[in-house]
mmCIF file of C-alpha atoms in Angstrom:
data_model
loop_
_atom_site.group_PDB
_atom_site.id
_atom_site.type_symbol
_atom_site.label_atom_id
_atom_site.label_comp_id
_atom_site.label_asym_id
_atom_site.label_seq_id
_atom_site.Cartn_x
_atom_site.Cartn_y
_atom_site.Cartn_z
ATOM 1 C CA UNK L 757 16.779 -4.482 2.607
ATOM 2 C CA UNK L 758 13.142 -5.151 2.940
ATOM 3 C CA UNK L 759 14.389 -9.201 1.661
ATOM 4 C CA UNK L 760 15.818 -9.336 4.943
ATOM 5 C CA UNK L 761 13.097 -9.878 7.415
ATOM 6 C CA UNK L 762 12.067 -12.837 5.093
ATOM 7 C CA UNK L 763 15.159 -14.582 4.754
ATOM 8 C CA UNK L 764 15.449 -14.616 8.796
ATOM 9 C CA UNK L 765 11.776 -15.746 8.995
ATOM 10 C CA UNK L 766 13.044 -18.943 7.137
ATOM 11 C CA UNK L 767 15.785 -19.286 8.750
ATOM 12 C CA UNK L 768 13.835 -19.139 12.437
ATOM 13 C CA UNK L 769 11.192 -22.013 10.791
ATOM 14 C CA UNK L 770 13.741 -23.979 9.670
ATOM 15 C CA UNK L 771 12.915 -23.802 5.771
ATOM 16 C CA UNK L 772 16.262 -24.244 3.399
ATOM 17 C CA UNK L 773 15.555 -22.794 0.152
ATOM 18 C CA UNK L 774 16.394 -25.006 -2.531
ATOM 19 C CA UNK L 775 16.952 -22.606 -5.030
ATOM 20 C CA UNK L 776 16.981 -18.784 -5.007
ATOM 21 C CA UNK L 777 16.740 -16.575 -7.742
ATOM 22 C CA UNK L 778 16.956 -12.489 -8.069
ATOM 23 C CA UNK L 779 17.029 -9.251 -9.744
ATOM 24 C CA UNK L 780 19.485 -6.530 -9.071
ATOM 25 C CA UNK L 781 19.252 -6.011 -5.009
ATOM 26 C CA UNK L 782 17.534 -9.193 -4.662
ATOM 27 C CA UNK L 783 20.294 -11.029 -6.509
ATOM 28 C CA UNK L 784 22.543 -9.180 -4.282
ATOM 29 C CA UNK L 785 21.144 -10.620 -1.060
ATOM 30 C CA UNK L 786 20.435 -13.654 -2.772
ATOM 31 C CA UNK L 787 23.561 -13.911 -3.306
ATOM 32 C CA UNK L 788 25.006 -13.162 0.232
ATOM 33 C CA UNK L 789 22.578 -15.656 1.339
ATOM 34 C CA UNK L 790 23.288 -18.744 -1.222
ATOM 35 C CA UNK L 791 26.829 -18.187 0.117
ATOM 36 C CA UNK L 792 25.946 -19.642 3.737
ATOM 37 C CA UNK L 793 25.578 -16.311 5.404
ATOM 38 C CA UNK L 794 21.998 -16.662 7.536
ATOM 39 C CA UNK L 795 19.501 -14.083 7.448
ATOM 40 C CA UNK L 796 20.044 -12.561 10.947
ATOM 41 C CA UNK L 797 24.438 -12.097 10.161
ATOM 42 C CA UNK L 798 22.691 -9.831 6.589
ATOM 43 C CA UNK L 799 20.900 -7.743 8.885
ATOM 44 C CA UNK L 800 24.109 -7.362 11.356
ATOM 45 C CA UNK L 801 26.666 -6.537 8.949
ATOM 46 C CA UNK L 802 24.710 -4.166 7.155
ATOM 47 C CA UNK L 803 23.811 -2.673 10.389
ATOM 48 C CA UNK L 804 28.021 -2.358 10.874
ATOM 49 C CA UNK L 805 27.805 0.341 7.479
ATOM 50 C CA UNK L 806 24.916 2.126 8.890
ATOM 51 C CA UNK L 807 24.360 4.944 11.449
ATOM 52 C CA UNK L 808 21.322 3.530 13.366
ATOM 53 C CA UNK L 809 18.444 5.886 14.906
ATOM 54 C CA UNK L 810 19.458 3.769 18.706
ATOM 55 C CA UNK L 811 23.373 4.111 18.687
ATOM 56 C CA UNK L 812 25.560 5.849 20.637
ATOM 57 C CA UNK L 813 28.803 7.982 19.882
ATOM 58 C CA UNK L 814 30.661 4.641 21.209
ATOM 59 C CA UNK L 815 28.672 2.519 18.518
ATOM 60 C CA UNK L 816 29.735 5.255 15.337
ATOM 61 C CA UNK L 817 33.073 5.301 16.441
ATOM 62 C CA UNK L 818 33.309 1.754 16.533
ATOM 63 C CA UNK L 819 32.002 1.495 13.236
ATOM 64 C CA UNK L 820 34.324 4.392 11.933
ATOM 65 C CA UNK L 821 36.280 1.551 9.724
ATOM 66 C CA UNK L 822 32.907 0.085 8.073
ATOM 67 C CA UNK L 823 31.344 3.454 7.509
ATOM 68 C CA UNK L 824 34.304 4.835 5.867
ATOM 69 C CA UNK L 825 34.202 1.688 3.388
ATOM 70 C CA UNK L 826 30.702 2.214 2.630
ATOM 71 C CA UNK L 827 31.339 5.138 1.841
ATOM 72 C CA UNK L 828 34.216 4.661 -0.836
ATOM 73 C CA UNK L 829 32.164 1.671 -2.449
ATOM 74 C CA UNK L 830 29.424 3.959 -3.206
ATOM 75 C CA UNK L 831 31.455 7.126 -4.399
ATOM 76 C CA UNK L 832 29.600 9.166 -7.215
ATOM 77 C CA UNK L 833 32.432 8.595 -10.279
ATOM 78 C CA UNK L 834 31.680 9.827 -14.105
ATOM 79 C CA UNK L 835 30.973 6.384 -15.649
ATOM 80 C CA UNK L 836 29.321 5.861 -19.237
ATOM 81 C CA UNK L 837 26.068 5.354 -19.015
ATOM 82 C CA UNK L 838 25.518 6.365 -15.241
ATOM 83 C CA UNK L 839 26.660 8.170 -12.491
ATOM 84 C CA UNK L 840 28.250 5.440 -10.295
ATOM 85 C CA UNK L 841 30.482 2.947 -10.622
ATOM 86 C CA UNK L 842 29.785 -0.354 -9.165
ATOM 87 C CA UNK L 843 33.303 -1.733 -8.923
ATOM 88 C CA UNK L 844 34.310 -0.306 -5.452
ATOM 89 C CA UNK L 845 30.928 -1.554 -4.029
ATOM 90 C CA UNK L 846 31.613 -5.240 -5.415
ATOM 91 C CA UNK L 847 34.938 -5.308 -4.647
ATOM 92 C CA UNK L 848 34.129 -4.719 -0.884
ATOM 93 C CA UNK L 849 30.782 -6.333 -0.977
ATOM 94 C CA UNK L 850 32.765 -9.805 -2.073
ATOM 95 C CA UNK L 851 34.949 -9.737 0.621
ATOM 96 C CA UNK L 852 31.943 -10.218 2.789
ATOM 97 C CA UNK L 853 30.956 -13.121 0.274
ATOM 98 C CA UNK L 854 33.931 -14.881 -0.109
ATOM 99 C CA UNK L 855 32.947 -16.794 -3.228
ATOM 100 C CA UNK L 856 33.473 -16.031 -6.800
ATOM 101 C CA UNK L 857 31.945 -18.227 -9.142
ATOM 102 C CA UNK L 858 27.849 -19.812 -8.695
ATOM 103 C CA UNK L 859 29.436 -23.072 -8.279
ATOM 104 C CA UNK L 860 31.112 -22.118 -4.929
ATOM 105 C CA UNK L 861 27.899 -20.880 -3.651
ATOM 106 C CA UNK L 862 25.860 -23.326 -1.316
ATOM 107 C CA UNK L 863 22.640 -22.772 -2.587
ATOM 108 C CA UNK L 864 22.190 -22.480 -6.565
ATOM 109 C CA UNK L 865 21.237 -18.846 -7.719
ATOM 110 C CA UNK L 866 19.536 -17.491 -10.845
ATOM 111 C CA UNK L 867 21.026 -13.975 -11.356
ATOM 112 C CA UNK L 868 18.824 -12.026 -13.838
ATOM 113 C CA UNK L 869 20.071 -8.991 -15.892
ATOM 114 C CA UNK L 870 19.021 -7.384 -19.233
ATOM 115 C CA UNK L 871 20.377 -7.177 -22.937
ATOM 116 C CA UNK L 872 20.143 -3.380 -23.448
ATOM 117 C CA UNK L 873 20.462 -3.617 -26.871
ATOM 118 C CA UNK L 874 17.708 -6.949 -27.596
ATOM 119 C CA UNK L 875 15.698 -6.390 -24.939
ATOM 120 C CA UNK L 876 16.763 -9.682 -24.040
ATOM 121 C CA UNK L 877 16.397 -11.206 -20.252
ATOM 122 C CA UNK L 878 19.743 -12.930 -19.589
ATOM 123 C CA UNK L 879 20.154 -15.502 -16.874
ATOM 124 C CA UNK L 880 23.492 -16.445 -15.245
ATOM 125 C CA UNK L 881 23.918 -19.098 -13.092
ATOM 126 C CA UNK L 882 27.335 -21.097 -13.841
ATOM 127 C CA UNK L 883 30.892 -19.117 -13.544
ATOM 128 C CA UNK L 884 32.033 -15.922 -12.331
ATOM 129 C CA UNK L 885 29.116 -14.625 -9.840
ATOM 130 C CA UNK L 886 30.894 -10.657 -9.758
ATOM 131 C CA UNK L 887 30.004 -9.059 -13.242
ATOM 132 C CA UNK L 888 26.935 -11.430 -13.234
ATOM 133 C CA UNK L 889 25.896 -9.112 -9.974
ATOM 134 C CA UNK L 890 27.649 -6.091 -11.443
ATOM 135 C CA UNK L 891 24.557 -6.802 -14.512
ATOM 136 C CA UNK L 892 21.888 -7.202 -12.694
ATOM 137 C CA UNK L 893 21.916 -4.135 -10.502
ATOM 138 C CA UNK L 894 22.582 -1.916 -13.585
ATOM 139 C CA UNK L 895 20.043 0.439 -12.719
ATOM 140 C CA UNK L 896 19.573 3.305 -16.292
ATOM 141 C CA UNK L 897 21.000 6.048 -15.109
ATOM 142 C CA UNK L 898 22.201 5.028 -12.213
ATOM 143 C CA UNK L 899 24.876 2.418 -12.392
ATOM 144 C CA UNK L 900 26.940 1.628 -15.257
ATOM 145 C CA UNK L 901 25.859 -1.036 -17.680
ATOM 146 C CA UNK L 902 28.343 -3.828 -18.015
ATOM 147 C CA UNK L 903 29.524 -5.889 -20.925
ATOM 148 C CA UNK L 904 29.803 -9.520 -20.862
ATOM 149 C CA UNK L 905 30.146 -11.660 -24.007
ATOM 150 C CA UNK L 906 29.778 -8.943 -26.474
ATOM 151 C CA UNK L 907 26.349 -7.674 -24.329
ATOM 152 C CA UNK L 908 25.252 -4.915 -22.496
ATOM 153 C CA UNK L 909 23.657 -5.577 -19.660
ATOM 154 C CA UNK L 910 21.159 -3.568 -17.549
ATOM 155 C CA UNK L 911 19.197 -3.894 -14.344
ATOM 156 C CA UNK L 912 17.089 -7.351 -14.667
ATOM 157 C CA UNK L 913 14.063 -5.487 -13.258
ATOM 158 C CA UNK L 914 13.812 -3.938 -16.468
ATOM 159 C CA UNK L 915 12.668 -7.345 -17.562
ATOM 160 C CA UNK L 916 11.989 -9.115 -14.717
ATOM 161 C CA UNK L 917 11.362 -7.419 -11.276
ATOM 162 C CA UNK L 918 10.353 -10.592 -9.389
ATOM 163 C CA UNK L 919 12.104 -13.567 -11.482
ATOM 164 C CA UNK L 920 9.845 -16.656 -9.410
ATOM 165 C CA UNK L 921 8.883 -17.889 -13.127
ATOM 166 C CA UNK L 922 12.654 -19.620 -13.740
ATOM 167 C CA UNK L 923 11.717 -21.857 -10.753
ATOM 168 C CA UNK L 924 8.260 -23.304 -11.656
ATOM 169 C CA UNK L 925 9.901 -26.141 -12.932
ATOM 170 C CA UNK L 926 12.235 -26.513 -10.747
ATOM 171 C CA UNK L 927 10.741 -26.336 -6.962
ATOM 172 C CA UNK L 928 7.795 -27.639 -5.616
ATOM 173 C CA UNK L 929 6.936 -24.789 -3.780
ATOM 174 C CA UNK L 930 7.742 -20.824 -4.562
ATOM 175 C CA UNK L 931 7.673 -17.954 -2.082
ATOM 176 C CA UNK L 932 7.723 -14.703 -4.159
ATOM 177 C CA UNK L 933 8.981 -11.629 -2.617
ATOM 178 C CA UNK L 934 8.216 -8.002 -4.376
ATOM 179 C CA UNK L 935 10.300 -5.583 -2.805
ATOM 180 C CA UNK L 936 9.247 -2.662 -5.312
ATOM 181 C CA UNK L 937 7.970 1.123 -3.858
ATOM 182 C CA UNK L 938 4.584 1.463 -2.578
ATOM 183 C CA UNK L 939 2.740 4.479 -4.711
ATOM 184 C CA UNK L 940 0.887 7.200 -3.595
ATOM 185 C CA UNK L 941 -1.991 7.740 -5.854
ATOM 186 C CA UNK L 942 -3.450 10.650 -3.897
ATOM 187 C CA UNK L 943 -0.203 12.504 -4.423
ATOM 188 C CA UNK L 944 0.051 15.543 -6.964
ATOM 189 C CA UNK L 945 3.778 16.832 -6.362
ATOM 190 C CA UNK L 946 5.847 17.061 -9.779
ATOM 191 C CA UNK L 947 8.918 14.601 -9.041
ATOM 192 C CA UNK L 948 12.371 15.722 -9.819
ATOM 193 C CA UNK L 949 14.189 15.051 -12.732
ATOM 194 C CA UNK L 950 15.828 11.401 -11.280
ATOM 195 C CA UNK L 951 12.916 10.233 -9.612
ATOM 196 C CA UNK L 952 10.888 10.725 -12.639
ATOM 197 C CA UNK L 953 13.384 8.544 -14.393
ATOM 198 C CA UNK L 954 13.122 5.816 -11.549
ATOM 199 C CA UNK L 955 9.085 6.032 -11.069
ATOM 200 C CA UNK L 956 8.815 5.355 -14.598
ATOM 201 C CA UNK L 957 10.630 2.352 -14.024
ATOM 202 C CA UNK L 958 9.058 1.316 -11.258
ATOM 203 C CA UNK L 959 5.733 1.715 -13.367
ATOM 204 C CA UNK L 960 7.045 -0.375 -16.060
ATOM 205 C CA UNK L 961 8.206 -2.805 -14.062
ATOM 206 C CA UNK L 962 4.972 -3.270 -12.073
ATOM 207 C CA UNK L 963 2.891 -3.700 -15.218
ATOM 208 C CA UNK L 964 4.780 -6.559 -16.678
ATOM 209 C CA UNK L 965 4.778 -8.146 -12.817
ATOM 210 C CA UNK L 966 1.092 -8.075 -12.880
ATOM 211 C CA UNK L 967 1.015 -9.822 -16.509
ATOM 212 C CA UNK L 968 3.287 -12.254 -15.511
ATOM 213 C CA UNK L 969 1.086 -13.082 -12.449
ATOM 214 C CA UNK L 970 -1.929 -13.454 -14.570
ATOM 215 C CA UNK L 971 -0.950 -16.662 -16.187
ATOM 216 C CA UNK L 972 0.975 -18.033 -13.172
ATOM 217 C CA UNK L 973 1.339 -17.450 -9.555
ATOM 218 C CA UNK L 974 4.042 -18.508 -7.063
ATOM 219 C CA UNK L 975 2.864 -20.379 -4.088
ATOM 220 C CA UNK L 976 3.355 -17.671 -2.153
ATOM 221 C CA UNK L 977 3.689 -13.885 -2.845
ATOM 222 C CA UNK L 978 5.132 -10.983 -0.287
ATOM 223 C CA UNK L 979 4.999 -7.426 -0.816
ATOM 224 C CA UNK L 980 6.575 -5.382 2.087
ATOM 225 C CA UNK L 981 4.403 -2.107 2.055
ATOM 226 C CA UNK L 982 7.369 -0.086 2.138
ATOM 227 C CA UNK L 983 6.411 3.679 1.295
ATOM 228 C CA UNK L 984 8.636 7.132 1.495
ATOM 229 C CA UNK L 985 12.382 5.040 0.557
ATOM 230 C CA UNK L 986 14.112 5.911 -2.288
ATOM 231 C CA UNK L 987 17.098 4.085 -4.325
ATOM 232 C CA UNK L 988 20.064 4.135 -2.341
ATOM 233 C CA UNK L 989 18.437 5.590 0.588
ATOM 234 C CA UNK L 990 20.409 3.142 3.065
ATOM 235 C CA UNK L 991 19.485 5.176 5.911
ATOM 236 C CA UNK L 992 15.955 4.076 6.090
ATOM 237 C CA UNK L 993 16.942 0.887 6.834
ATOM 238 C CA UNK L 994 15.631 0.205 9.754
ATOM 239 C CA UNK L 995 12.433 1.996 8.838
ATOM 240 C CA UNK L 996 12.577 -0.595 6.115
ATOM 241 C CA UNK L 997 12.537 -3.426 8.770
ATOM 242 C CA UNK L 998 9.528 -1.805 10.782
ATOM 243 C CA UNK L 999 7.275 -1.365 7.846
ATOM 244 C CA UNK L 1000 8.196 -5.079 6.639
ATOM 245 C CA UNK L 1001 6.826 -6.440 10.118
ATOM 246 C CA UNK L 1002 3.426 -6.963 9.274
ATOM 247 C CA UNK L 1003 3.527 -8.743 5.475
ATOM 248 C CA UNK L 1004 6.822 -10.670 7.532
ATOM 249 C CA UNK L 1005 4.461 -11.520 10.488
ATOM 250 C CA UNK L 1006 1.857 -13.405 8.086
ATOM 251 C CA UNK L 1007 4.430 -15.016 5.996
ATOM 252 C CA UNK L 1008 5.373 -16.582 9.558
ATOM 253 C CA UNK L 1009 2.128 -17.611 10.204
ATOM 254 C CA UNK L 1010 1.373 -19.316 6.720
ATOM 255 C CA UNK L 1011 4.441 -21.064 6.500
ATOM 256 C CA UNK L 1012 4.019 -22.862 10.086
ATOM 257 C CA UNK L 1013 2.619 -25.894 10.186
ATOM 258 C CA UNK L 1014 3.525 -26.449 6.894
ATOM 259 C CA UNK L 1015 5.978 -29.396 5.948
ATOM 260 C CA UNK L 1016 8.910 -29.097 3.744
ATOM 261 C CA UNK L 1017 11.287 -31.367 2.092
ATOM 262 C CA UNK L 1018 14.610 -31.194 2.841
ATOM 263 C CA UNK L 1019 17.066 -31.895 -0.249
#
């Protein structure tokens, strides 16, 4: 969610992105917002799925319809490999698209998932855009891997968290946005049995980010300091927005003035 803010600060300076590319919830917004929906209409129809700390018994019960659907898509179901199955979530979450293959989409997107079985980092970006999605959100133990081509496929951050490096040579200038958890060094509590699972992940996933940006950094790199949200913990959201402000705020600041191309 914490993507966002950022895509509306573009949006409010004018700045088209040439190319996008994501990982597993950032190819999900990516992909909402290569399909020609603007950074402000993300934030208002997730807000429709979402029980917000300001609304009013009027405002739930208007969004009795949305909630109820958000609620379906996300349904724990006994799937191999994880514990819920993406396909309800897709299903609704391309209605709100309305494209289904990369080529529709107004902006090209990079979609990045993993081989679970090479250890290879797969890259879609031609054809159908669903089970490319479906892939790259794939989170181990979470969500189901998904076969395509004879692979299995698993979350892309497993790989690559912040995927800026497939358009070096392809834009002239790269805004990088990390969207991974904040960590709390001071703190000492034993984590339960998932979030163990996901830290690690997190840890891993960190480590090869910081490699990565040894050898070769994007123009620009954001990391909302967002601390105390889990996976899946949708009702934070607007938390999420408040503690994005301030990295949001000086991404505003460094991109005006600044003159961009238009293609």
């Amino acid at each position: 969610m914490a993507h966002i803010p950022i895509l509306e600060t573009l949006d409010d300076l004018g700045i088209k992105p040439s190319i996008i590319s994501g990982t597993s919830m950032g190819a999900i917004i990516g992909a909402l917002y290569a399909s020609g929906i603007s950074g402000k209409e993300i934030r208002e129809r997730v807000s429709r799925h979402l029980i917000l700390k300001d609304d009013t018994w009027r405002d739930i019960i208007s969004k009795k319809g949305h909630l109820l659907k958000w609620v379906s898509a996300f349904s724990p179901e006994l799937a191999p490999g994880g514990f819920i199955n993406t396909q309800g979530f897709f299903e609704y979450l391309f209605s709100e698209i309305k494209r289904r293959t990369f080529e529709e989409l107004e902006v090209p997107l990079l979609v990045i998932a993993a081989d679970y079985w090479t250890a290879e980092e797969i890259v879609f970006e031609a054809d159908d855009l669903l089970p490319a999605l479906q892939a790259s959100v794939a989170v181990p133990g979470v969500f189901a891997p998904v076969s395509i081509g004879g692979r299995v496929l698993i979350d892309g951050g497993v790989v690559n968290l912040v995927p800026y490096d497939h358009l070096l040579e392809r834009a002239d200038f790269i805004i990088a946005v990390d969207v991974s958890r904040v960590r709390h060094p001071d703190k000492n509590e034993i984590p339960s049995a998932l979030e163990s699972v996901l830290g690690a992940f997190n840890i891993m996933q960190a480590s090869a980010l910081a490699g990565k940006m040894r050898h070769r950094k994007p123009d620009i790199y954001v990391q909302p300091k967002i601390q105390d949200v889990r996976m899946l913990d949708f009702g934070k959201t607007e938390e999420v927005f408040l503690q994005a402000a301030p990295v949001v705020d000086l991404l505003r600041k460094r991109l005006k003035g600044m003159t961009f191309e238009h293609s």
